Amino acid sequence: MPQLNGGGGDDLGANDEMIAFKDEGDHEEKIRESAFTESDLADLKSSLVSETEISQSPAVIRRGQQDEQRIYSDKREHLDDVPKHHDGGMYKAPYSGYPFLMLPEPYLPNGPVSPPSNKVSVVQQGMHPLTPLLPYEHFNPSPTHMPTDGGQKPGVHRHQTQEISGFYSLPQGQITPSMNWFSHSLMLQSGMHPTGIPHPAIVPPSGKQEHDQFDRSIYNKSHAEAKREKEPKKPVIKKPLNAFMLYMKEMRAKVIAECTLKESAAINQILGRRWHALTREEQAKYYELARKERQLHVQLYPSWSARDNYVSALGKKKRRKRDKQQDSSTGPGSPKKCRARFGLNQQTDWCGPCR
DNA sequence: AACCCTTTGAAGGGG
DNA sequence: CCCCTTCAAAGGGTT
């Protein structure tokens, strides 16, 4: 039987997605105790400020993060005990009751398939932010399409694309390795996947959603401009979401609702804390989902590399320059700036649940 | 308009 | 192998 997970070993070299928890039960306990309580949120809010005040160079901070990651990595074997959700190789939405399995709307004309509606507003309408992951439930690779060896790349058939369409939140068309560039461009022109379903993993180079703007613009612009726009633009295949990103997608709306926050930076800090407060089982489901997503991504885009989406060398230079400025604590993103942004003197502005 | 901020995790490259 | 960098999402804020 075909298996997405090559039975124990991760053929994609991603058996490390099951990041285990620290052994320090105290630490974990401590984190969990502080989770989801109002005091936690208050603590977070104040820490959001105080943490940014710590005069620590970005490099030091990063090092600290990596150290922590390494510690987590030391406990992966614990999570390996978490029961895998496989059913003879057929991926059946492993987590019954998982909210994103509820709605087919992502494929509706005005559903979350359109980028703006895939955001919070969608959730507020009763949609789950992870709805785009719905196709997981339908993913039923046949032996022909799904190699038993997850690392097998050549000869992967593209029929799967229909089943996994909607994995990502920015559907914009589809490109498949078995297609040539001409057909790719045609698909992108129409904004559609060859199967007829937009694929969110692929976005235009701009990264923005344009949808039906194209056709209209053709008539409003000069011939040269129209021609230029008609030229195929190389689409961007986005990275598969990791466990935390999947978690964020699901929980973002909840945090926004609870805290009446909208600024993603602050929301993400809360989500980061909550992530650490999750039990290993709770985290495991997201690691599992992320692993499946990576596997599917590899099978869909065998030649794709994360490097493909890296910014140019010029962009790197630009960033290094920026980082240098940060070290002087006067540049963008400096503690000083962060204090201002998060309002050190405006803590009363925090909403109730987050106070 | 483009970039920043903020989080964790994955991936890739350099030493 | 270790370390560092980049990018995934998100949307208000900043330049």
Short mmCIF file of C-alpha atoms (C1' of nucleotides) in Angstrom, two decimals:
data_model
loop_
_atom_site.label_atom_id
_atom_site.label_comp_id
_atom_site.label_asym_id
_atom_site.label_seq_id
_atom_site.Cartn_x
_atom_site.Cartn_y
_atom_site.Cartn_z
CA MET A 1 0.00 0.00 0.00
CA PRO A 2 1.21 3.46 -0.75
CA GLN A 3 2.12 5.44 2.22
CA LEU A 4 2.74 9.06 2.65
CA ASN A 5 4.84 8.26 5.57
CA GLY A 6 7.36 5.70 4.64
CA GLY A 7 6.70 3.80 7.80
CA GLY A 8 8.75 5.16 10.61
CA GLY A 9 11.56 6.61 8.60
CA ASP A 10 10.91 9.87 6.95
CA ASP A 11 11.95 9.55 3.39
CA LEU A 12 11.90 13.25 2.98
CA GLY A 13 14.33 13.77 5.71
CA ALA A 14 11.59 15.37 7.67
CA ASN A 15 11.30 12.99 10.52
CA ASP A 16 12.33 15.85 12.64
CA GLU A 17 9.05 17.60 12.44
CA MET A 18 8.08 15.81 15.57
CA ILE A 19 9.90 18.14 17.78
CA ALA A 20 9.68 16.92 21.28
CA PHE A 21 9.40 18.88 24.39
CA LYS A 22 11.98 19.72 26.89
CA ASP A 23 12.52 17.25 29.61
CA GLU A 24 12.24 19.93 32.18
CA GLY A 25 8.77 19.06 33.20
CA ASP A 26 8.89 22.09 35.39
CA HIS A 27 9.42 24.27 32.45
CA GLU A 28 6.69 22.74 30.43
CA GLU A 29 4.39 22.77 33.37
CA LYS A 30 5.17 26.34 33.97
CA ILE A 31 4.42 27.25 30.44
CA ARG A 32 1.19 25.37 30.44
CA GLU A 33 0.05 26.88 33.67
CA SER A 34 0.40 30.28 32.25
CA ALA A 35 -1.43 29.47 29.08
CA PHE A 36 -4.81 30.70 28.06
CA THR A 37 -5.38 32.66 31.18
CA GLU A 38 -6.04 36.28 31.28
CA SER A 39 -3.07 36.76 33.49
CA ASP A 40 -1.06 35.07 30.83
CA LEU A 41 -2.18 37.55 28.33
CA ALA A 42 -1.44 40.35 30.66
CA ASP A 43 1.94 38.87 31.29
CA LEU A 44 2.49 38.59 27.63
CA LYS A 45 1.47 42.10 26.99
CA SER A 46 3.87 43.47 29.47
CA SER A 47 6.53 41.12 28.29
CA LEU A 48 5.95 42.17 24.75
CA VAL A 49 7.16 45.48 25.86
CA SER A 50 9.80 44.47 28.31
CA GLU A 51 11.29 41.88 26.03
CA THR A 52 11.82 44.42 23.38
CA GLU A 53 13.49 46.61 25.88
CA ILE A 54 16.16 44.09 26.56
CA SER A 55 19.18 45.47 24.92
CA GLN A 56 20.23 42.35 23.18
CA SER A 57 21.73 42.22 19.79
CA PRO A 58 19.69 40.37 17.18
CA ALA A 59 22.46 37.86 16.92
CA VAL A 60 22.28 37.06 20.60
CA ILE A 61 18.56 36.74 20.47
CA ARG A 62 18.75 34.48 17.50
CA ARG A 63 21.29 32.36 19.20
CA GLY A 64 19.02 32.00 22.15
CA GLN A 65 16.21 30.91 19.94
CA GLN A 66 18.36 28.36 18.27
CA ASP A 67 19.53 27.02 21.56
CA GLU A 68 16.00 26.56 22.58
CA GLN A 69 15.22 24.85 19.33
CA ARG A 70 18.09 22.55 19.88
CA ILE A 71 16.83 21.66 23.29
CA TYR A 72 13.48 20.86 21.82
CA SER A 73 15.12 18.74 19.23
CA ASP A 74 16.67 16.67 21.94
CA LYS A 75 13.29 15.39 22.84
CA ARG A 76 11.92 14.40 19.55
CA GLU A 77 11.84 10.80 20.52
CA HIS A 78 9.07 11.62 22.92
CA LEU A 79 6.80 12.75 20.20
CA ASP A 80 7.64 9.77 18.14
CA ASP A 81 5.43 7.95 20.53
CA VAL A 82 2.50 9.94 19.39
CA PRO A 83 0.25 7.66 17.40
CA LYS A 84 0.47 8.25 13.73
CA HIS A 85 -2.67 8.84 11.86
CA HIS A 86 -2.32 6.61 8.96
CA ASP A 87 -4.78 4.33 7.46
CA GLY A 88 -3.05 1.96 5.20
CA GLY A 89 -1.29 4.78 3.53
CA MET A 90 -4.45 6.61 2.71
CA TYR A 91 -4.37 9.94 4.36
CA LYS A 92 -7.60 10.41 6.13
CA ALA A 93 -7.86 13.63 8.00
CA PRO A 94 -6.14 12.29 11.03
CA TYR A 95 -7.74 14.50 13.53
CA SER A 96 -11.39 13.90 13.74
CA GLY A 97 -13.17 17.04 14.54
CA TYR A 98 -10.38 19.06 13.17
CA PRO A 99 -12.15 22.24 12.34
CA PHE A 100 -10.84 22.82 8.89
CA LEU A 101 -12.48 19.69 7.69
CA MET A 102 -15.86 21.20 7.82
CA LEU A 103 -16.33 23.39 4.86
CA PRO A 104 -16.02 23.03 1.13
CA GLU A 105 -16.38 26.75 0.58
CA PRO A 106 -12.79 27.28 -0.46
CA TYR A 107 -13.85 26.08 -3.83
CA LEU A 108 -16.87 28.24 -4.13
CA PRO A 109 -16.73 31.22 -6.43
CA ASN A 110 -16.79 33.78 -3.67
CA GLY A 111 -15.43 31.59 -0.99
CA PRO A 112 -12.15 31.74 0.82
CA VAL A 113 -10.49 30.83 -2.39
CA SER A 114 -10.28 34.49 -3.01
CA PRO A 115 -7.34 35.79 -1.05
CA PRO A 116 -8.98 38.57 0.87
CA SER A 117 -11.76 36.36 2.00
CA ASN A 118 -9.31 33.82 3.17
CA LYS A 119 -8.35 36.08 5.93
CA VAL A 120 -9.96 36.78 9.19
CA SER A 121 -13.18 37.97 7.76
CA VAL A 122 -13.79 34.53 6.45
CA VAL A 123 -13.32 33.04 9.82
CA GLN A 124 -15.61 35.53 11.30
CA GLN A 125 -18.28 34.30 9.02
CA GLY A 126 -18.02 30.95 10.64
CA MET A 127 -15.29 29.67 8.45
CA HIS A 128 -12.29 28.05 9.91
CA PRO A 129 -8.97 29.52 9.00
CA LEU A 130 -7.63 26.09 8.19
CA THR A 131 -10.43 25.36 5.81
CA PRO A 132 -7.98 25.49 2.95
CA LEU A 133 -6.54 22.30 4.33
CA LEU A 134 -9.76 20.55 3.65
CA PRO A 135 -8.37 18.62 0.71
CA TYR A 136 -6.35 16.57 3.12
CA GLU A 137 -9.48 14.70 3.78
CA HIS A 138 -9.89 13.92 0.17
CA PHE A 139 -6.36 13.04 -0.45
CA ASN A 140 -6.47 9.49 -1.50
CA PRO A 141 -3.43 8.73 -3.53
CA SER A 142 -3.66 5.74 -5.70
CA PRO A 143 -0.68 3.40 -5.86
CA THR A 144 0.03 4.78 -9.28
CA HIS A 145 0.23 8.33 -8.12
CA MET A 146 1.66 8.00 -4.72
CA PRO A 147 5.00 6.38 -4.46
CA THR A 148 5.61 4.28 -1.45
CA ASP A 149 8.90 5.94 -1.14
CA GLY A 150 8.30 9.48 -0.09
CA GLY A 151 11.57 10.48 -1.58
CA GLN A 152 10.66 9.26 -4.99
CA LYS A 153 10.38 12.23 -7.20
CA PRO A 154 10.57 11.29 -10.84
CA GLY A 155 7.46 10.27 -12.63
CA VAL A 156 5.11 11.66 -10.09
CA HIS A 157 1.75 12.09 -11.66
CA ARG A 158 -0.05 15.29 -11.34
CA HIS A 159 -3.52 14.04 -10.73
CA GLN A 160 -2.96 14.67 -7.10
CA THR A 161 -3.01 18.36 -7.63
CA GLN A 162 -6.71 18.40 -7.69
CA GLU A 163 -6.98 16.60 -4.46
CA ILE A 164 -4.64 18.86 -2.61
CA SER A 165 -5.70 22.08 -4.14
CA GLY A 166 -6.41 24.58 -1.53
CA PHE A 167 -3.60 23.68 0.77
CA TYR A 168 -2.41 27.19 0.90
CA SER A 169 -4.20 30.32 1.52
CA LEU A 170 -3.36 32.16 -1.61
CA PRO A 171 -4.78 30.23 -4.50
CA GLN A 172 -3.62 31.66 -7.72
CA GLY A 173 -3.22 28.97 -10.25
CA GLN A 174 -1.30 25.86 -10.59
CA ILE A 175 1.90 24.67 -12.04
CA THR A 176 2.86 21.11 -12.30
CA PRO A 177 6.24 19.70 -13.02
CA SER A 178 4.85 17.62 -15.81
CA MET A 179 3.61 20.71 -17.58
CA ASN A 180 5.71 22.87 -19.76
CA TRP A 181 5.99 26.55 -19.22
CA PHE A 182 3.60 27.39 -21.99
CA SER A 183 0.78 25.57 -20.39
CA HIS A 184 1.76 27.01 -17.05
CA SER A 185 1.40 30.48 -18.32
CA LEU A 186 -1.95 29.71 -19.78
CA MET A 187 -3.14 28.43 -16.49
CA LEU A 188 -1.85 31.45 -14.74
CA GLN A 189 -3.46 33.75 -17.18
CA SER A 190 -6.76 32.32 -16.24
CA GLY A 191 -5.74 32.06 -12.64
CA MET A 192 -6.76 28.51 -12.68
CA HIS A 193 -5.25 25.22 -11.98
CA PRO A 194 -5.20 22.87 -14.97
CA THR A 195 -7.71 20.89 -13.05
CA GLY A 196 -9.87 23.94 -12.82
CA ILE A 197 -9.11 24.56 -9.20
CA PRO A 198 -6.82 27.37 -8.15
CA HIS A 199 -3.83 26.33 -6.13
CA PRO A 200 -2.81 28.57 -3.27
CA ALA A 201 0.76 27.42 -3.23
CA ILE A 202 1.39 29.27 -6.40
CA VAL A 203 1.19 32.99 -6.57
CA PRO A 204 2.24 35.57 -9.09
CA PRO A 205 5.65 37.07 -8.66
CA SER A 206 4.11 40.06 -7.01
CA GLY A 207 2.69 37.86 -4.38
CA LYS A 208 -0.55 39.76 -4.68
CA GLN A 209 -3.84 38.44 -5.77
CA GLU A 210 -5.17 39.90 -8.90
CA HIS A 211 -7.83 37.51 -10.00
CA ASP A 212 -10.16 38.95 -12.55
CA GLN A 213 -8.37 42.25 -12.64
CA PHE A 214 -6.34 40.98 -15.48
CA ASP A 215 -9.00 40.73 -18.11
CA ARG A 216 -10.39 44.11 -17.31
CA SER A 217 -7.02 45.75 -17.29
CA ILE A 218 -6.37 44.46 -20.75
CA TYR A 219 -8.98 46.81 -22.09
CA ASN A 220 -7.88 49.76 -20.05
CA LYS A 221 -4.22 49.68 -20.86
CA SER A 222 -2.21 50.33 -23.90
CA HIS A 223 -1.45 47.58 -26.30
CA ALA A 224 2.14 47.47 -25.15
CA GLU A 225 1.14 47.24 -21.57
CA ALA A 226 -1.40 44.60 -22.29
CA LYS A 227 1.14 42.66 -24.24
CA ARG A 228 3.62 42.94 -21.43
CA GLU A 229 1.06 41.67 -19.00
CA LYS A 230 0.24 38.85 -21.30
CA GLU A 231 3.76 37.63 -21.12
CA PRO A 232 4.03 34.72 -18.79
CA LYS A 233 5.32 35.60 -15.40
CA LYS A 234 7.12 32.97 -13.50
CA PRO A 235 4.90 31.90 -10.66
CA VAL A 236 6.14 31.47 -7.18
CA ILE A 237 5.66 28.17 -5.47
CA LYS A 238 5.35 28.92 -1.82
CA LYS A 239 6.95 26.99 0.93
CA PRO A 240 4.81 24.43 2.63
CA LEU A 241 3.58 25.58 5.98
CA ASN A 242 5.30 24.25 9.02
CA ALA A 243 3.53 23.10 12.14
CA PHE A 244 3.54 26.47 13.78
CA MET A 245 2.27 28.19 10.70
CA LEU A 246 -0.60 25.78 10.52
CA TYR A 247 -1.31 26.42 14.14
CA MET A 248 -1.22 30.14 13.60
CA LYS A 249 -3.62 29.89 10.73
CA GLU A 250 -6.06 28.07 12.88
CA MET A 251 -5.74 30.14 16.01
CA ARG A 252 -5.21 33.60 14.67
CA ALA A 253 -8.89 34.42 14.44
CA LYS A 254 -9.45 33.19 17.95
CA VAL A 255 -6.75 35.39 19.35
CA ILE A 256 -8.02 38.33 17.40
CA ALA A 257 -11.47 37.77 18.74
CA GLU A 258 -10.28 37.39 22.30
CA CYS A 259 -7.90 40.25 22.35
CA THR A 260 -9.39 42.55 19.75
CA LEU A 261 -5.92 42.79 18.38
CA LYS A 262 -5.22 43.16 14.75
CA GLU A 263 -1.54 43.73 14.55
CA SER A 264 -0.03 40.49 13.46
CA ALA A 265 3.24 41.01 15.22
CA ALA A 266 1.51 41.15 18.58
CA ILE A 267 -0.83 38.32 17.69
CA ASN A 268 2.06 36.16 16.66
CA GLN A 269 3.76 36.71 19.95
CA ILE A 270 0.69 35.50 21.74
CA LEU A 271 0.44 32.56 19.40
CA GLY A 272 4.05 31.74 19.99
CA ARG A 273 3.41 31.53 23.69
CA ARG A 274 0.34 29.47 23.25
CA TRP A 275 2.21 27.18 20.97
CA HIS A 276 4.68 26.42 23.70
CA ALA A 277 1.83 25.91 26.10
CA LEU A 278 0.26 23.21 23.99
CA THR A 279 0.55 19.65 25.11
CA ARG A 280 2.79 17.40 23.09
CA GLU A 281 -0.27 15.70 21.68
CA GLU A 282 -1.75 18.98 20.63
CA GLN A 283 1.44 20.02 18.96
CA ALA A 284 1.90 16.64 17.43
CA LYS A 285 -1.16 16.97 15.29
CA TYR A 286 0.26 20.08 13.73
CA TYR A 287 3.64 18.48 13.20
CA GLU A 288 1.89 15.61 11.55
CA LEU A 289 -0.09 17.90 9.31
CA ALA A 290 3.02 19.81 8.43
CA ARG A 291 4.81 16.62 7.57
CA LYS A 292 2.02 15.55 5.27
CA GLU A 293 2.04 18.91 3.66
CA ARG A 294 5.76 18.77 3.03
CA GLN A 295 5.45 15.34 1.55
CA LEU A 296 2.72 16.44 -0.79
CA HIS A 297 4.65 19.54 -1.69
CA VAL A 298 7.67 17.48 -2.61
CA GLN A 299 5.58 15.19 -4.72
CA LEU A 300 3.88 18.05 -6.46
CA TYR A 301 7.00 20.08 -7.04
CA PRO A 302 9.91 17.66 -7.05
CA SER A 303 12.33 20.16 -8.43
CA TRP A 304 11.27 22.98 -6.20
CA SER A 305 13.70 24.26 -3.65
CA ALA A 306 13.13 26.64 -0.83
CA ARG A 307 16.05 28.47 -2.30
CA ASP A 308 13.92 29.31 -5.30
CA ASN A 309 12.05 31.86 -3.26
CA TYR A 310 15.05 33.43 -1.67
CA VAL A 311 15.60 37.05 -2.37
CA SER A 312 18.37 38.12 -4.63
CA ALA A 313 21.85 38.79 -3.40
CA LEU A 314 20.96 42.42 -3.56
CA GLY A 315 18.10 41.78 -1.23
CA LYS A 316 20.40 40.05 1.14
CA LYS A 317 22.71 42.99 1.17
CA LYS A 318 19.81 45.19 1.87
CA ARG A 319 18.81 43.12 4.83
CA ARG A 320 22.29 42.94 6.23
CA LYS A 321 22.46 46.65 6.06
CA ARG A 322 19.21 46.86 7.91
CA ASP A 323 20.38 44.45 10.56
CA LYS A 324 23.45 46.51 11.04
CA GLN A 325 21.29 49.50 11.67
CA GLN A 326 19.29 47.58 14.20
CA ASP A 327 22.37 46.90 16.23
CA SER A 328 22.68 50.58 16.78
CA SER A 329 19.19 50.49 18.27
CA THR A 330 18.22 53.36 16.10
CA GLY A 331 17.16 51.61 12.98
CA PRO A 332 13.82 50.10 12.13
CA GLY A 333 12.79 47.37 14.49
CA SER A 334 14.89 48.73 17.29
CA PRO A 335 13.72 48.28 20.89
CA LYS A 336 13.00 51.92 20.97
CA LYS A 337 10.76 51.64 18.02
CA CYS A 338 9.11 48.53 19.32
CA ARG A 339 8.30 50.22 22.59
CA ALA A 340 6.65 52.96 20.72
CA ARG A 341 4.74 50.58 18.54
CA PHE A 342 3.51 48.43 21.37
CA GLY A 343 2.86 51.43 23.53
CA LEU A 344 4.86 51.12 26.67
CA ASN A 345 2.87 53.96 28.13
CA GLN A 346 -0.36 52.75 26.72
CA GLN A 347 -0.89 49.50 28.50
CA THR A 348 -4.35 50.51 29.41
CA ASP A 349 -5.17 50.29 25.78
CA TRP A 350 -4.98 46.55 25.93
CA CYS A 351 -8.31 44.93 25.76
CA GLY A 352 -9.69 42.95 28.66
CA PRO A 353 -8.69 39.41 27.80
CA CYS A 354 -5.22 40.52 26.93
CA ARG A 355 -4.63 42.75 29.88
"C1'" DA B 1 4.03 50.42 -3.04
"C1'" DA B 2 7.23 48.18 -0.55
"C1'" DC B 3 8.92 46.90 3.52
"C1'" DC B 4 8.80 46.01 8.70
"C1'" DC B 5 7.38 43.50 12.72
"C1'" DT B 6 6.73 39.00 15.19
"C1'" DT B 7 6.41 34.06 15.92
"C1'" DT B 8 8.30 28.76 14.98
"C1'" DG B 9 9.99 25.46 11.95
"C1'" DA B 10 12.14 23.77 7.64
"C1'" DA B 11 15.62 24.01 4.38
"C1'" DG B 12 19.86 25.19 2.33
"C1'" DG B 13 24.54 26.92 2.19
"C1'" DG B 14 29.02 28.11 4.19
"C1'" DG B 15 32.80 27.16 7.29
"C1'" DC C 1 28.07 19.13 12.24
"C1'" DC C 2 27.10 23.72 13.57
"C1'" DC C 3 25.67 28.16 12.57
"C1'" DC C 4 23.36 31.45 9.96
"C1'" DT C 5 19.95 33.09 6.72
"C1'" DT C 6 15.64 33.01 4.42
"C1'" DC C 7 10.85 32.21 4.02
"C1'" DA C 8 6.47 30.47 4.90
"C1'" DA C 9 1.18 33.63 7.21
"C1'" DA C 10 -0.85 37.72 8.76
"C1'" DG C 11 -2.18 42.60 8.73
"C1'" DG C 12 -1.40 46.99 10.94
"C1'" DG C 13 2.33 50.16 10.94
"C1'" DT C 14 6.13 52.62 8.75
"C1'" DT C 15 8.98 54.54 5.11
#
